[in-house]
mmCIF file of C-alpha atoms in Angstrom:
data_model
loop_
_atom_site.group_PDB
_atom_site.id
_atom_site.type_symbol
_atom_site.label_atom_id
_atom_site.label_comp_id
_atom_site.label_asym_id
_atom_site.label_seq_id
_atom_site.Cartn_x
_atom_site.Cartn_y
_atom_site.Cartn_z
ATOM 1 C CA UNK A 1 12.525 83.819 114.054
ATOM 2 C CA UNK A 2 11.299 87.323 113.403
ATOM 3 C CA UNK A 3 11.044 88.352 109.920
ATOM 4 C CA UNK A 4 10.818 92.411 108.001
ATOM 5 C CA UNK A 5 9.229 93.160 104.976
ATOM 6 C CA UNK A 6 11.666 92.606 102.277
ATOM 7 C CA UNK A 7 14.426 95.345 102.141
ATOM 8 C CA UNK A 8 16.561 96.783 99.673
ATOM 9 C CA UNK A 9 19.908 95.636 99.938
ATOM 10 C CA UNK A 10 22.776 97.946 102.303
ATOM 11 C CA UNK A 11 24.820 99.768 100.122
ATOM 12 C CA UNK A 12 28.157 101.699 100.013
ATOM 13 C CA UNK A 13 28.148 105.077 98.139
ATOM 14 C CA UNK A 14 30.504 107.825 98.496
ATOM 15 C CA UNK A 15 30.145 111.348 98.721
ATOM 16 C CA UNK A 16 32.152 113.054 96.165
ATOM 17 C CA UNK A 17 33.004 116.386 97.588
ATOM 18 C CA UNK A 18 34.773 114.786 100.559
ATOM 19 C CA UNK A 19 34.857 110.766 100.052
ATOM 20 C CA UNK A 20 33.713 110.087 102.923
ATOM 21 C CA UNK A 21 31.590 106.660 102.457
ATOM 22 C CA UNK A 22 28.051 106.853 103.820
ATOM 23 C CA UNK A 23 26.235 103.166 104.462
ATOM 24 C CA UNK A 24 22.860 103.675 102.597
ATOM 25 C CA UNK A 25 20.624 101.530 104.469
ATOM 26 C CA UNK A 26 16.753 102.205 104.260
ATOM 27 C CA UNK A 27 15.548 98.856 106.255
ATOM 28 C CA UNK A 28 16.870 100.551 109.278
ATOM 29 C CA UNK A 29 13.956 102.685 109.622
ATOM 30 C CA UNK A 30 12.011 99.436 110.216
ATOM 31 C CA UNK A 31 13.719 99.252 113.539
ATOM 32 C CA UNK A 32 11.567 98.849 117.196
ATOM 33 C CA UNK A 33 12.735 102.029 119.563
ATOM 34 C CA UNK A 34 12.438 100.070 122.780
ATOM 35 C CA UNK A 35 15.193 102.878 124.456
ATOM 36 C CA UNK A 36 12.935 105.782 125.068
ATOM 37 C CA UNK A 37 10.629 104.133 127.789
ATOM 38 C CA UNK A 38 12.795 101.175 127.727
ATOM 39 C CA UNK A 39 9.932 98.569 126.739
ATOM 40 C CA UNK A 40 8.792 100.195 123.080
ATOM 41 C CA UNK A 41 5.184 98.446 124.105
ATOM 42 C CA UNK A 42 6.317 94.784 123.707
ATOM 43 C CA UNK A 43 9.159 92.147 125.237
ATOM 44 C CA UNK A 44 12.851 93.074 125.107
ATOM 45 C CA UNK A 45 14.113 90.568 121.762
ATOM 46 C CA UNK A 46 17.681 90.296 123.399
ATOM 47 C CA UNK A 47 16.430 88.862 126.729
ATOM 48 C CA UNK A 48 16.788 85.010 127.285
ATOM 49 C CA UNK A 49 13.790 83.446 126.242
ATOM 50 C CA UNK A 50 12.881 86.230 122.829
ATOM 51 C CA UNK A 51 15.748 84.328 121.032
ATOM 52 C CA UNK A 52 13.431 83.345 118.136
ATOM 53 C CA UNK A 53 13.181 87.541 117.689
ATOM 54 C CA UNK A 54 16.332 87.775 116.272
ATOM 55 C CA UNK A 55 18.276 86.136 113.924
ATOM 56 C CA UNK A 56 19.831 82.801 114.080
ATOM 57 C CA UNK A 57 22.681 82.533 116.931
ATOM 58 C CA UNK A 58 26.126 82.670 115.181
ATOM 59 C CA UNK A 59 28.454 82.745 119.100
ATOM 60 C CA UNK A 60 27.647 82.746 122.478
ATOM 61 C CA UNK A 61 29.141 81.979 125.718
ATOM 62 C CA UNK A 62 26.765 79.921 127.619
ATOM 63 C CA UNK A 63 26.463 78.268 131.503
ATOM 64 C CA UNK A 64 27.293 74.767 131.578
ATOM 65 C CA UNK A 65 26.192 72.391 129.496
ATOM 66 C CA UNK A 66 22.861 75.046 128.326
ATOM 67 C CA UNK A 67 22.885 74.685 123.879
ATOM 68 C CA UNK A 68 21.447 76.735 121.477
ATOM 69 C CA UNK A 69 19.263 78.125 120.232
ATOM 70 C CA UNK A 70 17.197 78.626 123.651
ATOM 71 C CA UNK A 71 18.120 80.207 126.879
ATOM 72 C CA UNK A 72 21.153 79.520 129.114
ATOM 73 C CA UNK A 73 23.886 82.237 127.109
ATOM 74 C CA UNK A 74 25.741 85.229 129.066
ATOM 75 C CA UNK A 75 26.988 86.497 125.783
ATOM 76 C CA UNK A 76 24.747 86.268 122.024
ATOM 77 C CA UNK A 77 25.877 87.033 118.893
ATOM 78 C CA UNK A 78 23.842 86.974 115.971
ATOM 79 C CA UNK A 79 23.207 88.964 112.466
ATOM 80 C CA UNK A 80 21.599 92.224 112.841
ATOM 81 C CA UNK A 81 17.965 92.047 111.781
ATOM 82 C CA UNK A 82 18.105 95.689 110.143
ATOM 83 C CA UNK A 83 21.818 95.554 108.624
ATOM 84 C CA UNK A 84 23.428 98.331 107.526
ATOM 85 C CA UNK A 85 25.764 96.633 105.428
ATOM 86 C CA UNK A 86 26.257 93.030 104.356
ATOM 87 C CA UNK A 87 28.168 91.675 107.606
ATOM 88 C CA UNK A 88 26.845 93.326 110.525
ATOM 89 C CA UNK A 89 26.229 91.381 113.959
ATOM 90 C CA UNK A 90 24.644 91.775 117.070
ATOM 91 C CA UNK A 91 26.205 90.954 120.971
ATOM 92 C CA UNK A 92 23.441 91.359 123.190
ATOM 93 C CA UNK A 93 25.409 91.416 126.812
ATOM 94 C CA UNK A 94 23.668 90.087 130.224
ATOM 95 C CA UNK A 95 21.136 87.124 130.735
ATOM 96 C CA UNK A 96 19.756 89.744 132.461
ATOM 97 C CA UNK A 97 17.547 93.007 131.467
ATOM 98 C CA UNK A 98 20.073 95.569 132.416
ATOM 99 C CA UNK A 99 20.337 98.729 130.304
ATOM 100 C CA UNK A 100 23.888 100.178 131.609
ATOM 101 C CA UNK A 101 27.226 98.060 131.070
ATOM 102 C CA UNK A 102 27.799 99.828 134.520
ATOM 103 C CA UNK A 103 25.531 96.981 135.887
ATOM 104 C CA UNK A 104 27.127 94.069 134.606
ATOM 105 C CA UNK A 105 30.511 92.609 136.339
ATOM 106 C CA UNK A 106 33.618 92.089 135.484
ATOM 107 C CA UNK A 107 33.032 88.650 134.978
ATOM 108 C CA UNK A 108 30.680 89.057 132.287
ATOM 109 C CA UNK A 109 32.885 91.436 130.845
ATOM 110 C CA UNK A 110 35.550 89.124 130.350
ATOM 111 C CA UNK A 111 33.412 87.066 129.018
ATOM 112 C CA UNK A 112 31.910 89.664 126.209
ATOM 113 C CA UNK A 113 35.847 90.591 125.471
ATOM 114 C CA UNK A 114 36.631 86.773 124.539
ATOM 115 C CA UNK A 115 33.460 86.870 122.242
ATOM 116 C CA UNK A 116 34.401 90.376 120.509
ATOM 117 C CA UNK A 117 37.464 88.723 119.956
ATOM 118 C CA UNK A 118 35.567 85.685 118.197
ATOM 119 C CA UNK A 119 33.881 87.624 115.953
ATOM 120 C CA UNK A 120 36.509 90.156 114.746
ATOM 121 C CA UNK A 121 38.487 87.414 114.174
ATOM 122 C CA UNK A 122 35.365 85.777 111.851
ATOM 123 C CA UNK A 123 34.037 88.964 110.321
ATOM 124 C CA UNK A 124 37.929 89.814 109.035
ATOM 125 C CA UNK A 125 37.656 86.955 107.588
ATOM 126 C CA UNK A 126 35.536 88.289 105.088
ATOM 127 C CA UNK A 127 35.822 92.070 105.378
ATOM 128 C CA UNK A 128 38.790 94.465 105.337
ATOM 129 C CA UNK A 129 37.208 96.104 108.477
ATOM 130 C CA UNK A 130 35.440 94.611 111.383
ATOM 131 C CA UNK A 131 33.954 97.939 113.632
ATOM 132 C CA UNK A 132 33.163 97.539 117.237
ATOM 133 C CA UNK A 133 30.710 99.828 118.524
ATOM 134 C CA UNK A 134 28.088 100.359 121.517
ATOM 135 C CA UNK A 135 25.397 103.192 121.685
ATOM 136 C CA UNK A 136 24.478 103.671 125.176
ATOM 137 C CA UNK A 137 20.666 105.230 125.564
ATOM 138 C CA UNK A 138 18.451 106.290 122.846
ATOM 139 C CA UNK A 139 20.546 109.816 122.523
ATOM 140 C CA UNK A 140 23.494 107.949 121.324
ATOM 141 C CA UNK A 141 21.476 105.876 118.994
ATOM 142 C CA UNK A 142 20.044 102.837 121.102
ATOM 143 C CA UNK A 143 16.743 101.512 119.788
ATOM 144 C CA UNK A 144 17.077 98.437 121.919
ATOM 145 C CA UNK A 145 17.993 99.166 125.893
ATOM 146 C CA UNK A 146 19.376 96.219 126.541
ATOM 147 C CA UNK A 147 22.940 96.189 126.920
ATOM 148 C CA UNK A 148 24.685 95.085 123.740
ATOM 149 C CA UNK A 149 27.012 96.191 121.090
ATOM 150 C CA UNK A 150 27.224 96.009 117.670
ATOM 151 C CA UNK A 151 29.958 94.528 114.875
ATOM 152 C CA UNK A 152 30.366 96.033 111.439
ATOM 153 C CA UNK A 153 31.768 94.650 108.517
ATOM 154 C CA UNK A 154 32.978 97.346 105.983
ATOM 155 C CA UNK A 155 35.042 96.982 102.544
ATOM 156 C CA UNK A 156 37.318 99.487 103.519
ATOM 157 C CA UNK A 157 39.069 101.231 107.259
ATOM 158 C CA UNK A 158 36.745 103.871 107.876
ATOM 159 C CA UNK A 159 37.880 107.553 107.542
ATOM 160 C CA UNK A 160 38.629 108.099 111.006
ATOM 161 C CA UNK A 161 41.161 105.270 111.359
ATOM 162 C CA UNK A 162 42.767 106.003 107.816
ATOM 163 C CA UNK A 163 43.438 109.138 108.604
ATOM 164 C CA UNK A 164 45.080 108.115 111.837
ATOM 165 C CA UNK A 165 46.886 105.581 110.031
ATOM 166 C CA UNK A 166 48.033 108.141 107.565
ATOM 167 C CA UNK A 167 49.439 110.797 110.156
ATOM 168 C CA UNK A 168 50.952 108.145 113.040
ATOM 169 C CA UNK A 169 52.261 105.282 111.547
ATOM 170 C CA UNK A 170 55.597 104.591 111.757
ATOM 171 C CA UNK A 171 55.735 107.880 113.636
ATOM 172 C CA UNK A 172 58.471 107.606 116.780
ATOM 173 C CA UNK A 173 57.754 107.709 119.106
ATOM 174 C CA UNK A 174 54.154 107.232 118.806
ATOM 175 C CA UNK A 175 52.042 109.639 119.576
ATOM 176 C CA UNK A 176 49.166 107.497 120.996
ATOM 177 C CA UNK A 177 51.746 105.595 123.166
ATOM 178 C CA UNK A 178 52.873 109.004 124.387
ATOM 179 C CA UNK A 179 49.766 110.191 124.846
ATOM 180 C CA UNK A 180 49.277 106.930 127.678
ATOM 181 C CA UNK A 181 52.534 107.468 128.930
ATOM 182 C CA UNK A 182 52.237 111.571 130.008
ATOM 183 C CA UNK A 183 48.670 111.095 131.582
ATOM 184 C CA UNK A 184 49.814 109.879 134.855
ATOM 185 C CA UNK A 185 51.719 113.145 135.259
ATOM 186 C CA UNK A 186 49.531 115.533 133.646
ATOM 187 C CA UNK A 187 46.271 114.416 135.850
ATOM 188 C CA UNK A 188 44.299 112.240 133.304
ATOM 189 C CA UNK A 189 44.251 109.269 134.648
ATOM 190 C CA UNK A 190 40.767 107.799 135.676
ATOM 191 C CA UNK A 191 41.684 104.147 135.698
ATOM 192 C CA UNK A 192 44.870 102.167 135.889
ATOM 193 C CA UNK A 193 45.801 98.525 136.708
ATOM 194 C CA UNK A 194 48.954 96.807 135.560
ATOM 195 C CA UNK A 195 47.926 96.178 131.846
ATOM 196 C CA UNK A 196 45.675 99.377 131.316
ATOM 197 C CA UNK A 197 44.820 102.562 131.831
ATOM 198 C CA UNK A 198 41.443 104.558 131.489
ATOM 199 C CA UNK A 199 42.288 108.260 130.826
ATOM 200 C CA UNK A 200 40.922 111.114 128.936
ATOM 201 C CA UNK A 201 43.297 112.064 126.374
ATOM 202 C CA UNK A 202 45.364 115.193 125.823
ATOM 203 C CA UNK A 203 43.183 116.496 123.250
ATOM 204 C CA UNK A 204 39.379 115.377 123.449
ATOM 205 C CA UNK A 205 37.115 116.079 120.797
ATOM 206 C CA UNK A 206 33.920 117.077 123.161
ATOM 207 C CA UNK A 207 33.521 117.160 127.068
ATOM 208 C CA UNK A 208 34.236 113.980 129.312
ATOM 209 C CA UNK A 209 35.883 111.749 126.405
ATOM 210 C CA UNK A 210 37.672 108.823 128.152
ATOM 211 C CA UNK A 211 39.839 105.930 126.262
ATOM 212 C CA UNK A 212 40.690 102.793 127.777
ATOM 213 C CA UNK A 213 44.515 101.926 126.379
ATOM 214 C CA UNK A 214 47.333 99.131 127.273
ATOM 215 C CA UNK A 215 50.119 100.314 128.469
ATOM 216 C CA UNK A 216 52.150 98.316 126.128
ATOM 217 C CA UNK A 217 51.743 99.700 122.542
ATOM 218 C CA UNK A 218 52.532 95.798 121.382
ATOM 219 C CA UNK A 219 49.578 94.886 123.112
ATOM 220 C CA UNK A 220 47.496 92.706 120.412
ATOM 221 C CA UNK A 221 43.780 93.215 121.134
ATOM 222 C CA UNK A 222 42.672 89.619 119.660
ATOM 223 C CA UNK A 223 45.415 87.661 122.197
ATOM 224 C CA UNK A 224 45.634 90.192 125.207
ATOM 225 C CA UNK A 225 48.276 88.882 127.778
ATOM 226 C CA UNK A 226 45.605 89.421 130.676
ATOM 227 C CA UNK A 227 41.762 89.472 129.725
ATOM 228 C CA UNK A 228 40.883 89.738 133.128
ATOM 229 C CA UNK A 229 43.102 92.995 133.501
ATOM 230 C CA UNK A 230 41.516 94.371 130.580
ATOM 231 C CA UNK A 231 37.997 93.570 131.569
ATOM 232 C CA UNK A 232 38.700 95.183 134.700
ATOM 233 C CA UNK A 233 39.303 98.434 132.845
ATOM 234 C CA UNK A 234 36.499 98.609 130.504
ATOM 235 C CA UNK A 235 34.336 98.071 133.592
ATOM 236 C CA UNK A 236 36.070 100.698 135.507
ATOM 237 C CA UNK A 237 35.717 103.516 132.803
ATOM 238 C CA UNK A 238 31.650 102.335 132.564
ATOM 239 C CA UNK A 239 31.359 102.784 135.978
ATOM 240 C CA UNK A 240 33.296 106.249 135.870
ATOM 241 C CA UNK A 241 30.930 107.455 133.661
ATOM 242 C CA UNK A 242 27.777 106.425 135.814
ATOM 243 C CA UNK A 243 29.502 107.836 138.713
ATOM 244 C CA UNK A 244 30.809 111.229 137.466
ATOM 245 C CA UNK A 245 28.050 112.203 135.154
ATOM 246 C CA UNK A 246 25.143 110.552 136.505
ATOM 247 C CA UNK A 247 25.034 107.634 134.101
ATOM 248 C CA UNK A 248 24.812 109.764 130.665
ATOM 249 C CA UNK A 249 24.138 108.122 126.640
ATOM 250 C CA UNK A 250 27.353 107.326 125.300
ATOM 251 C CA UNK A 251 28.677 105.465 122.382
ATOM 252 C CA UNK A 252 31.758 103.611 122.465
ATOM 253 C CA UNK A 253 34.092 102.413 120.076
ATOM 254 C CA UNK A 254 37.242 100.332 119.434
ATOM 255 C CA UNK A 255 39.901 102.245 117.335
ATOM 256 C CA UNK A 256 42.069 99.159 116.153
ATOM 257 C CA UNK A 257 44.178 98.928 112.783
ATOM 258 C CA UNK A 258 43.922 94.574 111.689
ATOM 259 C CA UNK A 259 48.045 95.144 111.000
ATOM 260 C CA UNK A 260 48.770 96.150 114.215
ATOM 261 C CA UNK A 261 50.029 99.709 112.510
ATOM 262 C CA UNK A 262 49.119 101.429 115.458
ATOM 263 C CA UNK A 263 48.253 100.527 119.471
ATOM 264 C CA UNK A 264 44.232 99.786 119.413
ATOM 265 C CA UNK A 265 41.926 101.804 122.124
ATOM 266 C CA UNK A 266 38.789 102.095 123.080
ATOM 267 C CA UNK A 267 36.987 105.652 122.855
ATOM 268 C CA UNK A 268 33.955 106.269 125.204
ATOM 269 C CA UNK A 269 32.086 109.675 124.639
ATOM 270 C CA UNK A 270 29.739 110.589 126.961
ATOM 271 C CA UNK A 271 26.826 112.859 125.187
ATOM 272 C CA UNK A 272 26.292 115.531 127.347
ATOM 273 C CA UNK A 273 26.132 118.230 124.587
ATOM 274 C CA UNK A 274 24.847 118.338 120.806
ATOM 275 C CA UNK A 275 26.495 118.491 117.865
ATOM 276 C CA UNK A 276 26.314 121.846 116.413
ATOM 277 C CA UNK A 277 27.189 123.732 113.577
ATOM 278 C CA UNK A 278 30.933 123.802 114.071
ATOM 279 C CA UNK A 279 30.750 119.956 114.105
ATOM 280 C CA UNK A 280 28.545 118.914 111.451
ATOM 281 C CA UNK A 281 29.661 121.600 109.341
ATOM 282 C CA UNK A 282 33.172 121.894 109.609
ATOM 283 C CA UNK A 283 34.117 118.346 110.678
ATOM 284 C CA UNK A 284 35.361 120.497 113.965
ATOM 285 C CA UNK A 285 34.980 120.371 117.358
ATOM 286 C CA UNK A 286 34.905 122.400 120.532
ATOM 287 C CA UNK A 287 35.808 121.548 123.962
ATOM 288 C CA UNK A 288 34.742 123.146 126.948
ATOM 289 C CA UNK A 289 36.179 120.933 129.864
ATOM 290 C CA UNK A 290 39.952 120.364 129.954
ATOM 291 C CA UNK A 291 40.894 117.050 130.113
ATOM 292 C CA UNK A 292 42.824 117.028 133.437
ATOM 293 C CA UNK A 293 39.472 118.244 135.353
ATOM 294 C CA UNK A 294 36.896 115.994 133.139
ATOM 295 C CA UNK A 295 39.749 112.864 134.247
ATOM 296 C CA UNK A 296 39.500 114.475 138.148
ATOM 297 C CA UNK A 297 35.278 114.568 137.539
ATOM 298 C CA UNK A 298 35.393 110.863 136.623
ATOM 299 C CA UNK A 299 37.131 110.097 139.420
ATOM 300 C CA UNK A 300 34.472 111.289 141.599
ATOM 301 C CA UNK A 301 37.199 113.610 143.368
ATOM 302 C CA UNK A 302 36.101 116.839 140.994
ATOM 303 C CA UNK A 303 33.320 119.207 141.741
ATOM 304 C CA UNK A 304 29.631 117.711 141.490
#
């Protein structure tokens, strides 16, 4: 297994104007950048075969009969190598090297869902918070191209879902349910199947932002009725953004409240802009494509 120089221990501090927590996490800056030409100079560590470059396997869903610790997974978890807090994991996605979820099937995404689910379920074990995330391209943060995404274990929801907690629950109807239920009519839909519907929401944040959310505001993320419905989705609104914005960085995220206080979704934000002033400074954003012609773009039925 790979090894670092000894690093100082993640920690949690907060910032006491706002109280915002920020992870403090030097070892990070340790980390290979293998996104920017997409080979950093040396093998890809989350290809089948590099296994010994990470950390021990802690999940997988494998062909056959194939064991670990070798070859022979479609889907690897394992403990970050450069943490940025105590619990944080690794899901490198593909036995093969592709770089854009886009690329990979349904089928393997059905398979990466069930193994999300797996891990959540472990990591809440221990945390308050498990965080889903992917960064998409070394733009959004990638330092490895291979397709993967990353699980974070924090003591506490992060700011973003508090806040939401604090303003919709209990709110009816809800607003996030509501917000799934009007897109059909107002022109946001990207995606829909019976289950789920891909749609940029009423009010995005920044151009070309796209959730994936049941239909059913019950839905519960770790035992979805349909997995194969819902993997159809998330690969529908990857390949939407490949298609409409000539496959762009993006991060992606799982908004998702352990009680169930609100319906979970996944965000996707394609980063076709910067972060400005407004944003960083204000904790603002501005918009400059409504969401009814960003949803029409993504469909590949808007203007090039």
């Amino acid at each position: 297994m790979t090894t670092t120089p000894r690093q100082p221990v993640p920690t949690t501090q907060v910032d006491p104007f706002t109280g915002r927590p920020v992870l403090v996490a030097p070892g990070r800056r340790l980390r290979p950048m293998q996104t920017l030409d997409d080979n950093g100079g040396g093998p890809c560590p989350f290809c089948p075969g590099n296994e010994a470059m990470t950390p021990p396997e802690v999940d997988s869903v494998r062909h056959g009969d194939a064991l670990p610790p070798g070859p022979g997974w479609v889907v690897r978890a394992f403990g970050n190598l450069y943490p940025a807090a105590a619990a944080h994991e690794v899901i490198a996605e593909g036995d093969t090297h592709a770089t854009r979820p886009a690329a990979l099937d349904v089928g393997l995404w059905r398979d990466a869902l069930a193994l999300y689910r797996r891990r959540i379920a472990a990591m809440e074990a221990r945390v308050a918070c498990a965080f889903l995330f992917k960064n998409v391209g070394y733009r959004a943060g990638a330092s490895i191209a291979h397709n993967h995404t990353q699980l974070l274990g924090l003591d506490a929801p992060t700011p973003r879902l508090a806040q939401a907690l604090a303003r919709l629950s209990g709110r009816r109807p809800c607003p996030l349910a509501e917000d799934v239920a009007r897109a059909e009519a107002e022109g946001r839909v990207v995606f829909h199947n019976a289950r789920y519907v891909v749609h940029c929401p009423r009010v995005p944040k920044l151009p070309f932002e796209t959730w994936l959310s049941p239909r059913d505001p019950g839905d519960d993320f770790l035992a979805p009725v349909d997995d194969l419905a819902l993997a159809e989705a998330l690969h529908a609104a990857f390949v939407a953004l490949d298609a409409g914005l000539d496959a762009p960085p993006f991060n992606a995220y799982l908004l998702r409240d352990r009680d169930r206080r609100l319906p979970w979704h996944f965000e996707l934000q394609p980063r076709t802009g910067n972060l400005a002033g407004l944003e960083l400074g204000g904790d603002m954003y501005i918009n400059s494509v409504p969401p009814a012609e960003a949803a029409a773009r993504l469909r590949r039925l808007g203007p090039d």
